[in-house]
Coordinates of C-alpha atoms and ligand atoms in Angstrom, one line a residue:
X6 CA 0.0 0.0 0.0
X7 CA 2.6 2.5 1.1
X8 CA 5.2 2.0 -1.5
X9 CA 8.0 4.1 0.1
X10 CA 8.5 1.9 3.1
X11 CA 10.6 -1.1 4.0
X12 CA 8.7 -4.3 3.5
X13 CA 8.3 -6.9 6.2
X14 CA 9.0 -10.5 5.2
X15 CA 6.6 -12.8 7.0
X16 CA 4.4 -13.6 9.9
X17 CA 4.3 -17.0 11.6
X18 CA 1.8 -18.8 13.9
X19 CA 1.5 -22.1 15.6
X20 CA -1.2 -23.7 17.7
X21 CA -1.5 -26.9 19.8
X22 CA -5.0 -27.4 21.1
X23 CA -6.5 -30.9 21.3
X24 CA -10.3 -30.7 20.8
X25 CA -10.2 -27.2 19.3
X26 CA -10.6 -26.2 15.6
X27 CA -6.9 -25.4 15.2
X28 CA -7.2 -24.5 11.5
X29 CA -9.7 -21.8 12.3
X30 CA -7.5 -20.6 15.2
X31 CA -4.5 -20.4 12.8
X32 CA -6.7 -18.6 10.3
X33 CA -7.6 -15.9 12.8
X34 CA -4.0 -15.7 14.0
X35 CA -2.8 -15.2 10.4
X36 CA -5.5 -12.6 9.9
X37 CA -4.0 -10.6 12.8
X38 CA -0.6 -11.0 11.2
X39 CA -1.7 -10.0 7.7
X40 CA 0.2 -6.7 7.9
X41 CA 3.5 -8.7 8.0
X42 CA 2.9 -10.3 4.6
X43 CA 0.2 -10.1 1.8
X44 CA 1.6 -12.2 -1.0
X45 CA 0.7 -15.7 0.1
X46 CA -0.8 -17.5 3.1
X47 CA -0.7 -21.1 4.2
X48 CA -1.7 -23.4 7.0
X49 CA -0.4 -27.0 7.7
X50 CA -2.4 -29.1 10.3
X51 CA -1.4 -32.4 12.0
X52 CA -3.5 -35.0 13.8
X53 CA -0.8 -37.2 15.2
X54 CA -0.6 -39.3 12.0
X55 CA -0.1 -37.0 9.1
X56 CA 0.2 -33.4 8.0
X57 CA -2.3 -31.7 5.7
X58 CA -1.3 -28.5 3.9
X59 CA -3.0 -25.7 2.1
X60 CA -1.2 -22.7 0.8
X61 CA -1.8 -20.3 -2.0
X62 CA -1.0 -16.8 -3.3
X63 CA -3.2 -14.1 -1.9
X64 CA -4.5 -12.6 1.4
X65 CA -5.6 -14.9 4.2
X66 CA -9.3 -14.2 3.4
X67 CA -8.7 -15.1 -0.3
X68 CA -6.7 -18.3 0.3
X69 CA -9.0 -19.9 2.9
X70 CA -12.7 -20.8 2.5
X71 CA -14.9 -22.6 5.0
X72 CA -14.4 -25.7 3.0
X73 CA -10.6 -25.4 2.9
X74 CA -10.4 -24.9 6.7
X75 CA -12.6 -28.0 7.2
X76 CA -10.1 -30.1 5.4
X77 CA -7.3 -29.0 7.8
X78 CA -8.1 -31.3 10.7
X79 CA -6.0 -32.3 13.7
X80 CA -4.9 -30.8 17.0
X81 CA -1.8 -29.0 15.7
X82 CA -1.4 -26.3 13.1
X83 CA 1.2 -23.9 11.9
X84 CA 0.6 -20.9 9.5
X85 CA 2.5 -18.4 7.5
X86 CA 1.9 -15.1 5.7
X87 CA 4.4 -13.8 3.2
X88 CA 4.9 -10.3 1.9
X89 CA 4.1 -9.0 -1.5
X90 CA 6.4 -7.1 -3.9
X91 CA 5.4 -5.0 -6.9
X92 CA 6.9 -7.7 -9.1
X93 CA 5.7 -11.1 -10.0
X94 CA 4.5 -13.5 -7.3
X95 CA 5.7 -17.1 -7.0
X96 CA 3.6 -19.8 -5.5
X97 CA 6.7 -22.0 -5.2
X98 CA 7.9 -19.8 -2.3
X99 CA 4.6 -19.9 -0.4
X100 CA 4.8 -21.5 3.1
X101 CA 4.5 -23.6 5.2
X102 CA 6.9 -26.0 3.5
X103 CA 6.0 -29.7 4.1
X104 CA 8.3 -32.7 3.4
X105 CA 8.4 -36.4 3.9
X106 CA 11.7 -37.0 5.7
X107 CA 13.3 -39.6 8.0
X108 CA 10.5 -41.3 9.9
X109 CA 7.7 -38.9 9.1
X110 CA 6.5 -35.6 7.8
X111 CA 8.0 -32.2 8.7
X112 CA 6.5 -28.7 8.1
X113 CA 8.2 -25.4 8.5
X114 CA 7.2 -21.7 8.5
X115 CA 10.0 -19.1 8.7
X116 CA 10.3 -15.4 9.3
X117 CA 13.7 -13.9 8.7
X118 CA 16.7 -14.2 6.4
X119 CA 19.9 -16.3 6.8
X120 CA 23.0 -14.2 6.3
X121 CA 24.9 -17.3 5.1
X122 CA 21.9 -18.8 3.3
X123 CA 23.6 -19.1 -0.1
X124 CA 26.7 -20.8 1.2
X125 CA 24.6 -23.3 3.0
X126 CA 22.5 -23.9 -0.1
X127 CA 25.6 -24.5 -2.3
X128 CA 26.9 -26.9 0.4
X129 CA 23.7 -28.8 0.4
X130 CA 23.4 -28.9 -3.4
X131 CA 26.9 -30.2 -3.8
X132 CA 26.0 -33.1 -1.5
X133 CA 23.0 -34.0 -3.6
X134 CA 20.2 -32.0 -2.0
X135 CA 17.3 -30.8 -4.2
X136 CA 15.2 -27.7 -3.7
X137 CA 11.7 -27.0 -4.7
X138 CA 11.7 -23.3 -3.8
X139 CA 14.2 -20.4 -3.9
X140 CA 13.8 -19.5 -0.2
X141 CA 16.4 -19.9 2.5
X142 CA 13.7 -21.4 4.6
X143 CA 14.1 -24.6 2.5
X144 CA 17.8 -24.6 3.5
X145 CA 16.7 -24.7 7.1
X146 CA 14.3 -27.6 6.6
X147 CA 16.8 -29.5 4.5
X148 CA 19.5 -29.1 7.1
X149 CA 17.2 -30.2 9.9
X150 CA 16.0 -33.2 7.9
X151 CA 19.6 -34.3 7.2
X152 CA 20.8 -33.8 10.8
X153 CA 17.8 -35.7 12.0
X154 CA 19.4 -38.9 10.6
X155 CA 22.1 -38.7 13.4
X156 CA 20.2 -36.8 16.1
X157 CA 16.7 -36.7 17.6
X158 CA 14.7 -33.7 16.3
X159 CA 15.6 -31.2 19.0
X160 CA 19.2 -32.2 18.6
X161 CA 19.0 -31.8 14.8
X162 CA 17.5 -28.3 15.3
X163 CA 20.3 -27.4 17.6
X164 CA 22.9 -28.6 15.1
X165 CA 21.1 -26.6 12.4
X166 CA 21.3 -23.5 14.6
X167 CA 25.0 -24.0 14.9
X168 CA 25.3 -23.7 11.1
X169 CA 22.6 -21.2 10.2
X170 CA 23.6 -17.5 10.7
X171 CA 21.3 -14.5 10.6
X172 CA 17.7 -14.1 11.4
X173 CA 15.1 -16.8 11.8
X174 CA 12.0 -17.2 13.9
X175 CA 10.6 -20.6 13.0
X176 CA 7.7 -22.9 13.7
X177 CA 8.3 -26.5 12.9
X178 CA 5.5 -29.0 12.7
X179 CA 5.8 -32.8 13.1
X180 CA 2.9 -35.2 13.1
X181 CA 2.5 -34.8 16.9
X182 CA 4.2 -31.6 18.1
X183 CA 5.4 -28.2 17.3
X184 CA 8.8 -26.6 17.9
X185 CA 9.2 -22.9 18.1
X186 CA 12.7 -21.7 17.5
X187 CA 14.3 -18.2 17.5
X188 CA 17.8 -17.4 16.4
X189 CA 20.3 -16.6 19.2
X190 CA 20.2 -12.8 18.4
X191 CA 16.4 -12.7 18.5
X192 CA 16.2 -10.6 15.3
X193 CA 12.6 -11.4 14.6
X194 CA 9.9 -11.6 17.3
X195 CA 8.2 -14.7 18.5
X196 CA 6.0 -15.1 21.6
X197 CA 4.0 -17.8 23.3
X198 CA 0.5 -17.7 24.8
X199 CA -1.9 -20.0 26.6
X200 CA -5.4 -21.0 25.6
X201 CA -7.8 -22.6 28.0
X202 CA -6.6 -26.0 26.7
X203 CA -3.6 -25.5 24.6
X204 CA -0.8 -23.2 23.5
X205 CA -0.1 -20.7 20.8
X206 CA 3.1 -19.2 19.3
X207 CA 3.1 -16.2 17.1
X208 CA 5.2 -13.5 15.6
X209 CA 3.3 -10.8 17.5
X210 CA 1.2 -10.8 20.6
X211 CA -1.7 -9.2 18.7
X212 CA -2.2 -12.7 17.1
X213 CA -2.5 -14.2 20.6
X214 CA -5.2 -11.7 21.5
X215 CA -7.0 -12.5 18.2
X216 CA -7.5 -16.1 19.3
X217 CA -8.2 -15.4 23.0
X218 CA -4.8 -16.6 24.2
X219 CA -3.1 -15.1 27.2
X220 CA 0.4 -13.8 26.6
X221 CA 2.9 -15.9 28.6
X222 CA 6.3 -14.8 27.4
X223 CA 8.6 -14.2 24.4
X224 CA 10.4 -17.2 23.0
X225 CA 13.9 -16.5 24.2
X226 CA 16.6 -15.8 21.6
X227 CA 18.3 -19.1 20.9
X228 CA 15.5 -21.2 22.5
X229 CA 14.1 -24.4 21.1
X230 CA 10.6 -24.6 22.6
X231 CA 8.7 -27.9 22.2
X232 CA 4.9 -27.4 22.3
X233 CA 2.7 -30.5 22.7
X234 CA -0.4 -31.6 24.5
X235 CA 1.8 -32.4 27.5
X236 CA 2.8 -28.7 27.6
X237 CA 5.8 -26.6 27.0
X238 CA 9.4 -27.9 27.2
X239 CA 12.6 -25.9 26.5
X240 CA 15.2 -28.1 25.0
X241 CA 18.2 -25.8 24.9
X242 CA 19.0 -22.2 24.7
X243 CA 21.9 -21.3 22.4
X244 CA 23.5 -18.1 23.8
X245 CA 25.5 -15.4 22.2
X246 CA 27.2 -12.3 23.8
X247 CA 24.4 -9.9 23.0
X248 CA 20.9 -9.8 21.4
X249 CA 19.9 -7.9 18.2
X250 CA 16.1 -7.3 18.1
X251 CA 15.1 -5.5 14.9
X252 CA 14.4 -1.9 15.9
X253 CA 12.3 -1.5 12.8
X254 CA 9.7 -3.8 14.2
X255 CA 9.0 -1.0 16.7
X256 CA 9.4 1.9 14.2
X257 CA 7.1 0.5 11.5
X258 CA 6.4 -3.2 11.0
X259 CA 4.7 -4.5 14.1
X260 CA 1.2 -3.5 15.1
X261 CA 0.9 -0.9 17.8
X262 CA -1.1 -3.2 20.0
X263 CA 1.7 -5.8 20.0
X264 CA 4.2 -6.1 22.8
X265 CA 7.6 -7.4 21.6
X266 CA 10.4 -8.3 24.0
X267 CA 9.0 -6.3 26.8
X268 CA 8.1 -3.1 24.9
X269 CA 4.6 -2.2 23.7
X270 CA 5.0 -1.0 20.1
X271 CA 2.5 1.9 20.3
X272 CA 4.1 3.3 23.5
X273 CA 7.6 3.1 21.9
X274 CA 6.3 5.0 18.9
X275 CA 4.8 7.7 21.1
X276 CA 8.0 8.1 23.0
X277 CA 9.9 8.3 19.7
X278 CA 7.6 11.2 18.8
X279 CA 8.3 12.9 22.1
X280 CA 12.0 12.5 21.7
X281 CA 11.7 13.9 18.1
X282 CA 10.0 17.0 19.5
X283 CA 12.7 17.5 22.1
X284 CA 15.3 17.4 19.3
X285 CA 13.5 19.7 16.8
X286 CA 10.5 21.8 17.2
X287 CA 9.9 24.5 14.5
X288 CA 7.5 27.4 15.0
X289 CA 4.3 25.7 13.8
X290 CA 0.5 25.5 14.4
X291 CA -0.4 21.8 14.1
X292 CA 1.1 18.3 14.1
X293 CA -0.2 16.0 11.3
X294 CA 0.7 12.3 11.1
X295 CA 1.2 10.3 7.9
X296 CA -1.3 7.6 8.6
X297 CA -1.3 4.9 10.0
X298 CA 2.3 4.2 11.1
X299 CA 3.0 7.9 11.9
X300 CA 0.0 8.4 14.2
X301 CA 1.5 7.3 17.6
X302 CA 4.7 9.3 17.0
X303 CA 2.7 12.4 16.0
X304 CA 0.7 12.1 19.2
X305 CA 4.0 11.9 21.2
X306 CA 5.3 14.9 19.2
X307 CA 2.2 16.9 20.0
X308 CA 2.4 16.1 23.7
X309 CA 6.0 17.1 24.0
X310 CA 5.7 20.2 21.9
X311 CA 2.4 21.5 23.0
X312 CA 1.2 21.8 19.4
X313 CA -2.2 20.7 18.4
X314 CA -2.6 17.2 16.9
X315 CA -4.7 17.2 13.7
X316 CA -5.7 14.4 11.4
X317 CA -4.7 16.4 8.3
X318 CA -4.3 13.4 6.0
X319 CA -6.9 10.7 5.5
X320 CA -6.0 7.2 4.4
X321 CA -8.2 5.0 2.2
X322 CA -7.9 1.7 4.0
X323 CA -9.4 -0.2 1.2
X324 CA -6.6 0.4 -1.3
X325 CA -5.0 -3.0 -1.1
X326 CA -2.7 -5.5 -2.7
X327 CA -4.8 -5.7 -5.9
X328 CA -4.7 -2.0 -6.5
X329 CA -4.0 -1.4 -10.2
X330 CA -1.0 1.0 -10.3
X331 CA -2.0 4.2 -12.2
X332 CA -0.3 5.1 -15.4
X333 CA 2.3 7.9 -15.4
X334 CA -0.3 10.5 -16.3
X335 CA -2.5 9.5 -13.3
X336 CA 0.3 8.9 -10.9
X337 CA -0.6 11.7 -8.5
X338 CA -4.2 10.6 -8.6
X339 CA -3.0 7.2 -7.5
X340 CA -1.4 8.7 -4.4
X341 CA -4.6 10.8 -3.8
X342 CA -6.6 7.6 -3.8
X343 CA -4.5 6.3 -0.9
X344 CA -4.0 9.6 1.0
X345 CA -6.0 12.8 0.8
X346 CA -5.5 16.0 2.8
X347 CA -8.1 17.5 5.0
X348 CA -8.2 21.0 3.5
X349 CA -10.1 22.5 6.4
X350 CA -7.5 21.2 8.9
X351 CA -4.3 22.3 7.1
X352 CA -5.2 25.5 5.1
X353 CA -3.2 28.5 6.3
X354 CA -1.4 26.4 8.9
X355 CA 2.3 25.8 9.6
X356 CA 2.4 22.0 9.6
X357 CA 4.7 19.6 11.4
X358 CA 4.3 16.4 9.4
X359 CA 5.3 13.2 11.3
X360 CA 6.2 10.1 9.5
X361 CA 8.0 6.9 10.7
X362 CA 10.6 6.4 8.0
X363 CA 11.5 7.1 4.4
X364 CA 13.2 4.7 1.9
X365 CA 13.3 6.3 -1.5
X366 CA 11.5 9.6 -0.7
X367 CA 9.2 9.5 -3.7
X368 CA 5.9 9.3 -1.7
X369 CA 7.2 12.0 0.7
X370 CA 7.5 14.5 -2.1
X371 CA 4.0 13.9 -3.1
X372 CA 2.6 14.2 0.4
X373 CA 4.4 17.6 0.9
X374 CA 3.0 18.8 -2.4
X375 CA -0.4 17.6 -1.5
X376 CA -0.4 19.6 1.8
X377 CA 0.8 22.7 0.1
X378 CA -1.9 22.3 -2.6
X379 CA -4.4 22.1 0.3
X380 CA -3.2 25.5 1.6
X381 CA -0.5 24.6 4.2
X382 CA 1.7 27.6 4.7
X383 CA 4.8 25.6 5.8
X384 CA 5.5 21.9 5.9
X385 CA 8.2 20.6 8.3
X386 CA 8.9 16.9 7.7
X387 CA 9.8 15.1 10.9
X388 CA 10.8 11.4 10.9
X389 CA 10.7 9.2 14.0
X390 CA 13.6 7.2 12.8
X391 CA 17.2 8.0 11.8
X392 CA 18.2 8.0 8.1
X393 CA 18.2 4.5 6.6
X394 CA 21.6 4.4 5.0
X395 CA 22.3 0.6 4.6
X396 CA 20.3 -2.4 3.3
X397 CA 19.0 -5.0 5.7
X398 CA 20.2 -8.6 5.3
X399 CA 18.0 -10.1 8.1
X400 CA 14.6 -10.4 6.4
X401 CA 13.5 -6.9 5.7
X402 CA 13.3 -5.5 2.2
X403 CA 14.8 -2.0 2.6
X404 CA 15.9 -2.0 -1.1
X405 CA 19.5 -1.7 -2.1
X406 CA 21.8 1.0 -0.8
X407 CA 21.7 2.9 -4.2
X408 CA 18.0 3.4 -3.9
X409 CA 18.1 4.6 -0.3
X410 CA 17.7 8.4 -0.5
X411 CA 19.6 8.9 2.8
X412 CA 22.5 6.9 1.5
X413 CA 22.7 9.1 -1.6
X414 CA 21.8 12.6 -0.4
X415 CA 22.6 14.9 2.6
X416 CA 19.7 16.0 4.9
X417 CA 19.5 19.5 3.3
X418 CA 19.5 17.8 -0.2
X419 CA 16.7 15.5 0.9
X420 CA 14.7 18.5 2.3
X421 CA 15.1 20.3 -1.0
X422 CA 14.1 17.2 -2.9
X423 CA 11.0 16.7 -0.8
X424 CA 10.1 20.4 -1.2
X425 CA 9.8 20.8 2.6
X426 CA 10.5 23.9 4.7
X427 CA 12.5 21.8 7.2
X428 CA 13.5 18.2 7.7
X429 CA 14.6 16.4 10.8
X430 CA 15.4 12.7 11.4
X431 CA 15.3 11.3 15.0
X432 CA 19.0 11.0 16.1
X433 CA 20.3 7.5 16.7
X434 CA 21.1 8.6 20.3
X435 CA 17.4 9.7 20.6
X436 CA 16.2 6.4 19.3
X437 CA 18.3 4.4 21.6
X438 CA 17.3 6.6 24.6
X439 CA 13.7 5.4 24.2
X440 CA 14.8 1.8 25.1
X441 CA 17.0 2.8 28.1
X442 CA 19.4 0.1 29.1
X443 CA 17.7 -2.4 26.7
X444 CA 19.1 -0.4 23.7
X445 CA 22.1 -2.6 23.7
X446 CA 19.8 -5.5 22.7
X447 CA 18.8 -3.9 19.4
X448 CA 19.8 -4.2 15.8
X449 CA 20.2 -0.7 14.3
X450 CA 22.4 -1.8 11.3
X451 CA 20.3 -0.1 8.6
X452 CA 21.1 3.2 10.4
X453 CA 24.7 2.6 11.3
X454 CA 26.1 -0.1 9.0
X455 CA 27.2 -2.1 12.1
X456 CA 25.8 -5.5 11.3
X457 CA 25.5 -7.7 14.4
X458 CA 26.1 -10.9 12.3
X459 CA 28.6 -10.7 9.5
X460 CA 26.8 -10.7 6.1
X461 CA 28.6 -13.5 4.2
X462 CA 26.6 -14.8 1.4
X463 CA 22.9 -14.3 1.5
X464 CA 22.3 -15.4 -2.1
X465 CA 20.7 -12.1 -3.1
X466 CA 20.1 -12.2 -6.8
X467 CA 22.0 -15.5 -7.2
X468 CA 19.4 -18.2 -7.7
X469 CA 19.2 -17.3 -11.3
X470 CA 15.4 -17.7 -11.8
X471 CA 15.0 -14.2 -13.2
X472 CA 12.9 -13.1 -10.2
X473 CA 13.0 -9.9 -8.3
X474 CA 15.7 -9.9 -5.7
X475 CA 13.4 -9.6 -2.8
X476 CA 11.5 -12.7 -3.7
X477 CA 14.5 -14.9 -3.8
X478 CA 15.8 -14.8 -0.3
X479 CA 13.4 -13.5 2.2
X480 CA 11.2 -15.9 4.2
Ligands
LIG2 FE1 15.9 -4.4 11.4 FE2 17.5 -2.6 10.2 FE3 18.5 -4.6 11.6 FE4 17.3 -5.2 9.3 S1 19.2 -4.0 9.6 S2 17.1 -6.3 11.3 S3 15.6 -3.6 9.3 S4 17.2 -2.9 12.4

């Protein structure tokens, strides 16, 4: 929808609930995680004897009918939503992946990106492995299946974790249990909740709320958590010297009603807005958010600055994945369909416009122009994140460095390009201050270039299937 933003890779969900309609619970869970991926959706269910799978391109509501859900029987289910790009979509990369291996069936749903995914893939190919998709998620399931020959499943997962580098939050489904696994740095979120008679794991706590589960805790970075009708069992926790939770989950991706690793997303965004106002507060009349992700930060900005909060831009929430992109001539009309200024709110006003982040800057220019056309006297662009200067290799599509406006232009140049009267990015120090002593547990590599896990060989653009880069490696 908002084309000038980083794109989230995936959302995952798992449920173990004997006697309950697990397919329907997974369906609702995925519905709550739809913001994390709109390209494809899938659910795999197990009944103690076999795994049944349904996955397709499309939104959760498009992929699953009443009839489809009825076919997914059992007491265990895992689910996955995958994000959409503007390019072609590929059913081959939809998840969960399900294979026959060793003594039974194994399903996997993955969120994240391995920073050594391509090396591992080559290693597996040279030893005779075959792949049906171009995702690094298949590298993970391949490794686990092979290692399962020598080890029990938790042991095989642990061995796989010793080889895999980078970001992965995973739910694995066997015929009679689920394993929830998070990489040792905890890049991508994963939490666990309790149902009246069962357990749920999900990328975000909003999905626990959606199915009536009570939040218990986050899956610990490096933890292998077994979920079965007997309850929860931690097999091992692989530790590293520090954690690296993706700060962009808080800035933009996650839902404001989710709590990730101890921080409520909405509250964090509000505090980022307050911090932004402490750093830069031009003489202005009103604070206007770029909806929806800028709303909480704009409220924080208004609180700290004393300026009035105004909903000066309206978002059309029904412009979705299937929106036909307008021709060149109608391009501005296309933006207007998604966002429209409230003339009565902004005319004659000096506006502080609060947005969460900017990738290429193209949409920002149009929004500034839109506000001016609606009569705004001044437009000051305020961003509740620092400039994005480096690509992400841990499962977020921030585009390549060359297309990142902040990697190519200085702040005054960007301000001029946007046509704004002023531009301020939240400082990296200001961003970290919001998290207090927990700031050391964050990944901020797209702002600093300090990658917590060395980026060796992700396989970006190397699978040779002529597909857009983002579709080839993210999971
Ligand atoms: Fe998140 Fe940026 Fe780190 Fe990627 S590089 S995991 S987007 S903070």
